[in-house]
Amino acid sequence: MTSGADGRLRAAEIAETTEIAETTEIAEAMEAAGIADATGAGVFAADQEVGEDLAVVDWSATPIGEPSGWPQSLRTAVSILLSSRFPMWMAWGPRLTFFCNAAYRRDTLGQKYPWALGRPADQVWEEIWDDIGPRIEHVLATGRATWDQGLLLFLERSGYPEETYHTFSYSPLRDDWGTVVGMLCVVSEDTERVIGERRMATLRDLGSDPSVARTEQEMLEFAASQLGRNQRDLPFTLTYLFDDDGGARLAATTGIVSGHPAAPGHVPSDSGLWPAAAAAQGRSVLVDLGDPALGSLPTGAWPTPPAQALVVPLLHQGSVPVGFVVAALNRYRPLDEGYRGFVDLIAGHVAGGILSARSYRAQLRRAEELAELDRAKTAFFSNISHEFRTPLTLITGPVQELRTRLADAEPVVRAEVEVIHRNGLRLGKLVNALLDFSRIEAGRMRASYEPVDLAAVTGELASVFRSAIEKAGLRFEVDCLPLAEPVHVDRGMWEKVILNLLSNAVKFTFDGAVAVRVRTQDDHAVVTVADTGIGIAEAEMPRLFERFHRVENARSRSSEGSGIGLALVKELVGLHGGTITADSAQDRGTTFTIRLPFGYAHLPADAVTEGPAMVTASASVEPFVEEAMRWLPDTAVPDLQPAAPGDAALPPRVGSPALTDAVRGLPARVLVADDNADMREYLTRLLRGAGHEVRAVTDGQAALETVRGELPDLVVSDVMMPRLDGLGLVAALRADRRTASVPVLLLSARAGQEASIQGLEAGADDYLVKPFSAAELLARVRANVELARLRSQHARWRTALVDSLQEGFFVCDADGTVAEINATFAEILGYGPDGLPYRPPLAWWPDPDTDPHAYQRVRQEFSRLVEDTSGEGDLPLVHRDGHRVWLRATFNRVEDPVAGRHVIVGTVRDITGEHYTVQRDTALAALAEQLAQADTVPEALAAAATELRRTWSAHHVTIAVFPPASAGSHREPDLVRTSEHSRWSDLAPELRTLLSALREAPPLAPQVDQPGCAGVTVGYPGGVLVVWIDLGDRRPFGAEDQALLSVLAGRLGQGVHRVHEIDQQREAAVALQHAILGPASLPGGFAVRYQPAIRPLQVGGDWYDTVPLAEGRIGIVVGDCVGHGLNAAAVMGQLRSACRALLLEHSSPARALAGLDRFAALLPGAECTTVFCAILDPASGELVYSSAGHPPPILVRADGTAATLDGGRGIPLGVRIDRHRDQDRLVIPARATLLLYTDGLIERRRRSLDDGIARAAAAVHDGRGMPVEELASHLMAVLTPEGGYEDDVALLLYRPPRPLEIEFVAAPSELAPVRHTLRDWLSRCDLNAQMINDVLIAVGEACNNAVEHGHREHPAGMVRLRAAALADQLWVSVIDSGRWKPLDPEATARGNRGRGIALMRGLMHHVTIDATESGTIVEMSTRIAT
Amino acid sequence: MSTPLTLRTIHHPDGRPVLSARGEIDMSNLPEFRAALAAAVTGSGPIVVDLTAVDYLDSGAINALFVHAEHLHLICNRVLLPALRISGLTELATVEAPDAP
């Protein structure tokens, strides 16, 4: 910042000086004005510094002569000039002799001081005389003042012509006879504001690129078009991007043509025109443009070419420079921090744009690759479907042939052929549907639309279903009225549409009817297929036509179905230019309505044929009907269970005599168990003789072991045996699932009903009482073997079926022992049937030690599985090779027909992929949402840490933010933790080492060397983030977790990158905005608040202002421009400056507003601005004010009565220019509170403004006992509407008298002046004489102590006295830097010091004395009766 | 520079010394006040100290008055009364506070 800002600060400090100083100054000013003193030196006494320099000017050499001879008018003018704190200069006499004051010297004159004093003005301002000379002449000639707003002037005050902007007014000065002999200039320098706004506009425009993703070239062109608009700050720019060889090529220019000697197309890395090598290392270089090799340079917006250029690397932190920008510099402005920052921000923006364009290009390429992959997949899929069709045709064709040829064959053969045939048809139907899809998707569905009689075609199709529907016990209503004109349909497709809908209807309808109707309605053919079935739940309706979506748990005739029928129907109807809708009510039925347009205008012309309308059902009909038939109860499914006899086309009941022939004569493996060797031998010989394979053992135990080794077809066992008898053997065999089905024939010597019942009850299949005939034994053996064969054939069939299931299948006991699994199950988990039975804890359960979360979850699901009758659950399990598998298990409890107990039958599906996809999508979406809401980097990181912790249910997540390597590694990293607030130094040393090491790890590559932990490194412009996830247990962090972490870390990097950029831009913007908002410091007694409606901005359309005026008066302004945001802020900035200048010029609020009216009429967007403008005389409390349509300020007096300032009202600014404006006045009593505000503070939807004013008045009333600063915060808080302020809000509070603040030397002689000042201030608080005296004595005692005790060691120490008045209370504090002994017992005994403190306590309500090593603070307060 | 204070001792027609003070009494001029007071209290008889024209006095002045409290008849401005009362001076000396003019 330059002298402008410092100047403001200093002016404000001066305004803060004590009352004494002010009084003195006023007296001196009066003296200086010649009232008291007529000597020459007295003229300049109003300002010591400039006065001294003026005094030494050789005035006799000037046309106006020695000061002693000056007219009174000149003396007055000079002393007014010198006593003003606002920058002014004046010129007097024939040669316009120059005078100026200290403020002008500081802000504007610069190095010309004191040379300029007493010189002719045209010499002083020679360089701008062309601009200002005519204006001065105009003033002198007409006696009328001039007014210029933000005029550009090139001042040579700093050793070079400098671009400066000034708002100033020249007004005439008259001599004692009223003749105009000079002029006075009141000026305020706007340079910082004008240049700040200009640079801010460029940065804003640069950031206004509406498109997010664009190519590098487009981005550069956009940036160039914006930079080219500011040729004042950037006379010309060159943007170079680095090539691979280290050189750089020219990518964009502004203000200069490519190919100009200074703009070569290529710059080598080593010795080029521009310092490419330095830029590549990330350094900025200031280059002199004096080199003749650069040729004649363009000048930008200036008359002469730039002298220097700043070469700035295109550096986005966290990456290497991608190039550099050469920014030619405005030779009329110094290269200060602001200018450098401006160029850096531009380079940063361009660099960011280039990097994001490059990353966008990479993403685009990736997306194209993915699309290509998708096309390849579709092609592959349709090829595969074709490949299926060929063998299918070769199966169904010959099978069809076989069916015909085997019409007379054995029923069992015919039954098998039927099964093949039906399943062939079903498979064919599925493949065709999939093929249709892939064709539709690839846009290769070849349709041939021919005009047909839709009613006839549909009716015909429907009729094929009649038998199936009627067989299902449903009514079938076909009502197809002939249509007036033909409809163009592709027959094949139309068949699929109708057949799919009908088959659907049959499947889900158990009683009632299925109806097909064809009608004409609104130029459309409307076909409805309605049923009275179970209907569809409302929740399912939106997904009804989704591919592969199946309505879960719907009651239906069959659980078959792929979920593609309705999806295909919708696609096909769509191809016809038609629509299909479903209308359903649960338990009442479903109606599908298809609407097809007449004519063929909506169809592709090359697919329309005008063939004859033939009505025949094609081959595709058969599979549908066949399938539907199979669902019907009286034609039960032959390939799943035995069918009923009677229908020749269906297989006979299992176990009928015909079937036994099929197994006759086959040798059986028979195990004989008998302890009697003779009997054993007899049985063996007998059975071998019948062709069986026999093995003999001596007891039940041996038999059991043999059976477990290899299952025989039959066990023939004696009942009475050692070790394990026959009944025990049967029980043991039946108890083991694997041996439960082995048939056992018991032989017993014990006759009688009871014995045989006992044997059969034990589970024996048959029972033979010795003695038995050989024929009887063989017959029984044969019968049992046959029965068993049948049973095992059935079991094999079941096993084949179970194994063919696409889902894993298991059977387990009530205690959880898994007794049976299929091949898919084995494949999913890696545990095969050879390991059966599996007992809990099952091998695939997670390890309770290393992964307690998953283990807990599985245990929970498992106990549900054992307790519930049916259900579904998702389980995290472990494959045999150790990787995590997510399974969805569906289970049912059923009765085991063999063992007679409950078992659990279930299927499992591998949902690992889905699980991680869902997890990834959810986590990504959640993280993205969190990041989008964050405004600052720490906020973003905190949100990310919480989100990561949630995703993994981690113990805690730590994010360490390492500064970039270039920033020096000494700074300790910032830390964001989910668990507790902590700093880097609080971390365990091991963790610090780990995190520091990770910093060097490749970005986005998860590191999982520590069990139960994972770390990942993310680069971002502000450095390196190391994310550390501590799972808190020894859970494995698997490959899927790592992939997820990598994706999330990438997203985090992008998010933080974005927030970081916003952060940086905001910082710059805020700095610039502060330059145009409000005064830098306020006079005492005031408090202000400002809150713009548009959040990142700190300025808006509202403003407040205080302006120091002559004689200690203060101008007060609160205004409200229409709208908010940057545009309104720009208008506001100008109005604010204008209003300041007008107040300085006129000292009348009404006239200032009238002037502002004229100004507003010329300023676009300024019309209808409302302003409250006032001039306060703090000494008398008088407030003169005028309002331009502004809501009235509120005054709350110390006694709590309130009033609004309703006088001096006028219309808003700029509406009528010459209208007279009124002003009004009132005196603000001591300790009253004045509130000025803009309507944003009080406006509420659907509430009157009066309500709002009353609410604000009540809030001021309640807070009048608070200091104004505190009250300002209180008002902003209590008046906040629900959901925050919607409009800009400006608020200004004033309470007289302003707090008193005196600093004085700790010496007895200072006590009286301090006391007088305090007495004066107290009387301005409107207190009674008694109270004034009490306070004076109490404060006097505190000061005595400070002087006497506090400063024995530091005789020249300072004492600070502060006093403030609230509505009902007075506060005083006395602070010194010494230490007293307030309770020194000896002194108290002497009654001296003790008396002083007793006086303080007795005279004030509350006294605290706080003595510390560094000083003593006495605080006292007393209540004021109101 | 000391705080303005005018001290004058006259003798009442009845012979009692009357010390009249005008101005303010603080640390800077306390010695003068103390000396004037000591000079006025010559014998053991009562003396009148007229502080009606004193706007301000501090605990130092009160301490000085305490030394001779038993002999003093004080006339003072009403606004100073609370300070005298709190310090306990009113219990030893007789204090008269005429109504404000």
PDB file of N, CA and C in Angstrom, chain A residues 598-642:
ATOM      1  N   PHE A 598     -51.449 -44.383 -36.578  1.00  0.00           N
ATOM      2  CA  PHE A 598     -51.767 -44.885 -37.925  1.00  0.00           C
ATOM      3  C   PHE A 598     -50.759 -44.301 -38.898  1.00  0.00           C
ATOM      4  N   GLY A 599     -50.765 -44.832 -40.116  1.00  0.00           N
ATOM      5  CA  GLY A 599     -49.894 -44.304 -41.155  1.00  0.00           C
ATOM      6  C   GLY A 599     -48.468 -44.765 -40.957  1.00  0.00           C
ATOM      7  N   TYR A 600     -47.520 -44.157 -41.724  1.00  0.00           N
ATOM      8  CA  TYR A 600     -46.142 -44.606 -41.599  1.00  0.00           C
ATOM      9  C   TYR A 600     -45.158 -43.435 -41.598  1.00  0.00           C
ATOM     10  N   ALA A 601     -45.716 -42.220 -41.419  1.00  0.00           N
ATOM     11  CA  ALA A 601     -44.826 -41.051 -41.426  1.00  0.00           C
ATOM     12  C   ALA A 601     -43.808 -41.129 -40.300  1.00  0.00           C
ATOM     13  N   HIS A 602     -44.153 -41.830 -39.215  1.00  0.00           N
ATOM     14  CA  HIS A 602     -43.281 -41.878 -38.053  1.00  0.00           C
ATOM     15  C   HIS A 602     -42.233 -42.987 -38.167  1.00  0.00           C
ATOM     16  N   LEU A 603     -42.277 -43.759 -39.252  1.00  0.00           N
ATOM     17  CA  LEU A 603     -41.357 -44.890 -39.379  1.00  0.00           C
ATOM     18  C   LEU A 603     -40.285 -44.560 -40.400  1.00  0.00           C
ATOM     19  N   PRO A 604     -39.091 -45.179 -40.259  1.00  0.00           N
ATOM     20  CA  PRO A 604     -38.057 -44.938 -41.277  1.00  0.00           C
ATOM     21  C   PRO A 604     -38.548 -45.419 -42.639  1.00  0.00           C
ATOM     22  N   ALA A 605     -38.411 -44.557 -43.635  1.00  0.00           N
ATOM     23  CA  ALA A 605     -39.019 -44.838 -44.945  1.00  0.00           C
ATOM     24  C   ALA A 605     -38.513 -46.155 -45.548  1.00  0.00           C
ATOM     25  N   ASP A 606     -37.225 -46.449 -45.381  1.00  0.00           N
ATOM     26  CA  ASP A 606     -36.686 -47.650 -46.045  1.00  0.00           C
ATOM     27  C   ASP A 606     -37.137 -48.938 -45.374  1.00  0.00           C
ATOM     28  N   ALA A 607     -37.804 -48.829 -44.216  1.00  0.00           N
ATOM     29  CA  ALA A 607     -38.241 -50.045 -43.531  1.00  0.00           C
ATOM     30  C   ALA A 607     -39.726 -50.313 -43.760  1.00  0.00           C
ATOM     31  N   VAL A 608     -40.358 -49.426 -44.550  1.00  0.00           N
ATOM     32  CA  VAL A 608     -41.804 -49.599 -44.766  1.00  0.00           C
ATOM     33  C   VAL A 608     -42.027 -50.350 -46.081  1.00  0.00           C
ATOM     34  N   THR A 609     -42.794 -51.434 -45.998  1.00  0.00           N
ATOM     35  CA  THR A 609     -43.134 -52.144 -47.230  1.00  0.00           C
ATOM     36  C   THR A 609     -44.643 -52.151 -47.363  1.00  0.00           C
ATOM     37  N   GLU A 610     -45.068 -52.287 -48.584  1.00  0.00           N
ATOM     38  CA  GLU A 610     -46.513 -52.284 -48.796  1.00  0.00           C
ATOM     39  C   GLU A 610     -46.983 -53.690 -49.133  1.00  0.00           C
ATOM     40  N   GLY A 611     -46.432 -54.676 -48.432  1.00  0.00           N
ATOM     41  CA  GLY A 611     -46.777 -56.051 -48.711  1.00  0.00           C
ATOM     42  C   GLY A 611     -48.215 -56.375 -48.335  1.00  0.00           C
ATOM     43  N   PRO A 612     -48.713 -57.503 -48.806  1.00  0.00           N
ATOM     44  CA  PRO A 612     -50.072 -57.894 -48.480  1.00  0.00           C
ATOM     45  C   PRO A 612     -50.174 -58.283 -47.005  1.00  0.00           C
ATOM     46  N   ALA A 613     -51.280 -58.003 -46.434  1.00  0.00           N
ATOM     47  CA  ALA A 613     -51.474 -58.304 -45.021  1.00  0.00           C
ATOM     48  C   ALA A 613     -51.870 -59.762 -44.848  1.00  0.00           C
ATOM     49  N   MET A 614     -50.921 -60.564 -44.451  1.00  0.00           N
ATOM     50  CA  MET A 614     -51.220 -61.979 -44.248  1.00  0.00           C
ATOM     51  C   MET A 614     -51.382 -62.244 -42.763  1.00  0.00           C
ATOM     52  N   VAL A 615     -52.275 -63.079 -42.440  1.00  0.00           N
ATOM     53  CA  VAL A 615     -52.524 -63.345 -41.033  1.00  0.00           C
ATOM     54  C   VAL A 615     -52.138 -64.777 -40.700  1.00  0.00           C
ATOM     55  N   THR A 616     -50.887 -64.938 -40.241  1.00  0.00           N
ATOM     56  CA  THR A 616     -50.453 -66.269 -39.819  1.00  0.00           C
ATOM     57  C   THR A 616     -49.577 -66.129 -38.586  1.00  0.00           C
ATOM     58  N   ALA A 617     -49.674 -67.094 -37.754  1.00  0.00           N
ATOM     59  CA  ALA A 617     -48.816 -67.079 -36.569  1.00  0.00           C
ATOM     60  C   ALA A 617     -47.501 -67.727 -36.926  1.00  0.00           C
ATOM     61  N   SER A 618     -46.401 -67.165 -36.520  1.00  0.00           N
ATOM     62  CA  SER A 618     -45.098 -67.686 -36.917  1.00  0.00           C
ATOM     63  C   SER A 618     -44.581 -68.674 -35.874  1.00  0.00           C
ATOM     64  N   ALA A 619     -43.370 -69.134 -36.114  1.00  0.00           N
ATOM     65  CA  ALA A 619     -42.770 -70.155 -35.250  1.00  0.00           C
ATOM     66  C   ALA A 619     -42.458 -69.628 -33.852  1.00  0.00           C
ATOM     67  N   SER A 620     -42.354 -68.321 -33.738  1.00  0.00           N
ATOM     68  CA  SER A 620     -41.962 -67.789 -32.428  1.00  0.00           C
ATOM     69  C   SER A 620     -43.071 -67.952 -31.402  1.00  0.00           C
ATOM     70  N   VAL A 621     -44.246 -68.310 -31.860  1.00  0.00           N
ATOM     71  CA  VAL A 621     -45.378 -68.442 -30.946  1.00  0.00           C
ATOM     72  C   VAL A 621     -45.189 -69.635 -30.009  1.00  0.00           C
ATOM     73  N   GLU A 622     -44.660 -70.690 -30.564  1.00  0.00           N
ATOM     74  CA  GLU A 622     -44.661 -71.955 -29.852  1.00  0.00           C
ATOM     75  C   GLU A 622     -43.994 -71.900 -28.478  1.00  0.00           C
ATOM     76  N   PRO A 623     -42.787 -71.358 -28.379  1.00  0.00           N
ATOM     77  CA  PRO A 623     -42.119 -71.370 -27.079  1.00  0.00           C
ATOM     78  C   PRO A 623     -42.953 -70.692 -25.992  1.00  0.00           C
ATOM     79  N   PHE A 624     -43.645 -69.630 -26.351  1.00  0.00           N
ATOM     80  CA  PHE A 624     -44.448 -68.914 -25.359  1.00  0.00           C
ATOM     81  C   PHE A 624     -45.548 -69.805 -24.807  1.00  0.00           C
ATOM     82  N   VAL A 625     -46.244 -70.451 -25.738  1.00  0.00           N
ATOM     83  CA  VAL A 625     -47.380 -71.263 -25.303  1.00  0.00           C
ATOM     84  C   VAL A 625     -46.892 -72.469 -24.515  1.00  0.00           C
ATOM     85  N   GLU A 626     -45.844 -73.076 -25.044  1.00  0.00           N
ATOM     86  CA  GLU A 626     -45.266 -74.239 -24.362  1.00  0.00           C
ATOM     87  C   GLU A 626     -44.922 -73.883 -22.921  1.00  0.00           C
ATOM     88  N   GLU A 627     -44.279 -72.729 -22.811  1.00  0.00           N
ATOM     89  CA  GLU A 627     -43.815 -72.312 -21.513  1.00  0.00           C
ATOM     90  C   GLU A 627     -44.994 -72.109 -20.578  1.00  0.00           C
ATOM     91  N   ALA A 628     -46.010 -71.402 -21.075  1.00  0.00           N
ATOM     92  CA  ALA A 628     -47.180 -71.117 -20.247  1.00  0.00           C
ATOM     93  C   ALA A 628     -47.846 -72.405 -19.807  1.00  0.00           C
ATOM     94  N   MET A 629     -47.922 -73.374 -20.730  1.00  0.00           N
ATOM     95  CA  MET A 629     -48.554 -74.661 -20.422  1.00  0.00           C
ATOM     96  C   MET A 629     -47.878 -75.315 -19.217  1.00  0.00           C
ATOM     97  N   ARG A 630     -46.583 -75.192 -19.194  1.00  0.00           N
ATOM     98  CA  ARG A 630     -45.838 -75.877 -18.153  1.00  0.00           C
ATOM     99  C   ARG A 630     -46.101 -75.308 -16.762  1.00  0.00           C
ATOM    100  N   TRP A 631     -46.602 -74.047 -16.734  1.00  0.00           N
ATOM    101  CA  TRP A 631     -46.831 -73.452 -15.419  1.00  0.00           C
ATOM    102  C   TRP A 631     -48.121 -73.968 -14.792  1.00  0.00           C
ATOM    103  N   LEU A 632     -48.946 -74.580 -15.645  1.00  0.00           N
ATOM    104  CA  LEU A 632     -50.310 -74.866 -15.167  1.00  0.00           C
ATOM    105  C   LEU A 632     -50.295 -76.087 -14.265  1.00  0.00           C
ATOM    106  N   PRO A 633     -51.150 -76.110 -13.250  1.00  0.00           N
ATOM    107  CA  PRO A 633     -51.048 -77.106 -12.183  1.00  0.00           C
ATOM    108  C   PRO A 633     -51.241 -78.546 -12.666  1.00  0.00           C
ATOM    109  N   ASP A 634     -52.147 -78.774 -13.568  1.00  0.00           N
ATOM    110  CA  ASP A 634     -52.437 -80.173 -13.916  1.00  0.00           C
ATOM    111  C   ASP A 634     -51.499 -80.696 -14.991  1.00  0.00           C
ATOM    112  N   THR A 635     -50.531 -79.916 -15.375  1.00  0.00           N
ATOM    113  CA  THR A 635     -49.539 -80.424 -16.325  1.00  0.00           C
ATOM    114  C   THR A 635     -48.166 -80.270 -15.703  1.00  0.00           C
ATOM    115  N   ALA A 636     -48.113 -80.653 -14.403  1.00  0.00           N
ATOM    116  CA  ALA A 636     -46.927 -80.349 -13.581  1.00  0.00           C
ATOM    117  C   ALA A 636     -45.608 -80.575 -14.299  1.00  0.00           C
ATOM    118  N   VAL A 637     -44.602 -79.890 -13.848  1.00  0.00           N
ATOM    119  CA  VAL A 637     -43.338 -79.842 -14.575  1.00  0.00           C
ATOM    120  C   VAL A 637     -42.596 -81.172 -14.500  1.00  0.00           C
ATOM    121  N   PRO A 638     -42.438 -81.848 -15.612  1.00  0.00           N
ATOM    122  CA  PRO A 638     -41.875 -83.182 -15.593  1.00  0.00           C
ATOM    123  C   PRO A 638     -40.389 -83.204 -15.222  1.00  0.00           C
ATOM    124  N   ASP A 639     -39.673 -82.149 -15.507  1.00  0.00           N
ATOM    125  CA  ASP A 639     -38.249 -82.238 -15.234  1.00  0.00           C
ATOM    126  C   ASP A 639     -37.922 -81.850 -13.784  1.00  0.00           C
ATOM    127  N   LEU A 640     -38.940 -81.618 -13.005  1.00  0.00           N
ATOM    128  CA  LEU A 640     -38.672 -81.310 -11.606  1.00  0.00           C
ATOM    129  C   LEU A 640     -39.296 -82.322 -10.660  1.00  0.00           C
ATOM    130  N   GLN A 641     -40.438 -82.849 -11.046  1.00  0.00           N
ATOM    131  CA  GLN A 641     -41.043 -83.832 -10.149  1.00  0.00           C
ATOM    132  C   GLN A 641     -41.938 -84.778 -10.962  1.00  0.00           C
ATOM    133  N   PRO A 642     -42.281 -85.916 -10.392  1.00  0.00           N
ATOM    134  CA  PRO A 642     -43.081 -86.891 -11.150  1.00  0.00           C
ATOM    135  C   PRO A 642     -44.415 -86.291 -11.559  1.00  0.00           C
TER     136      PRO A 642
END
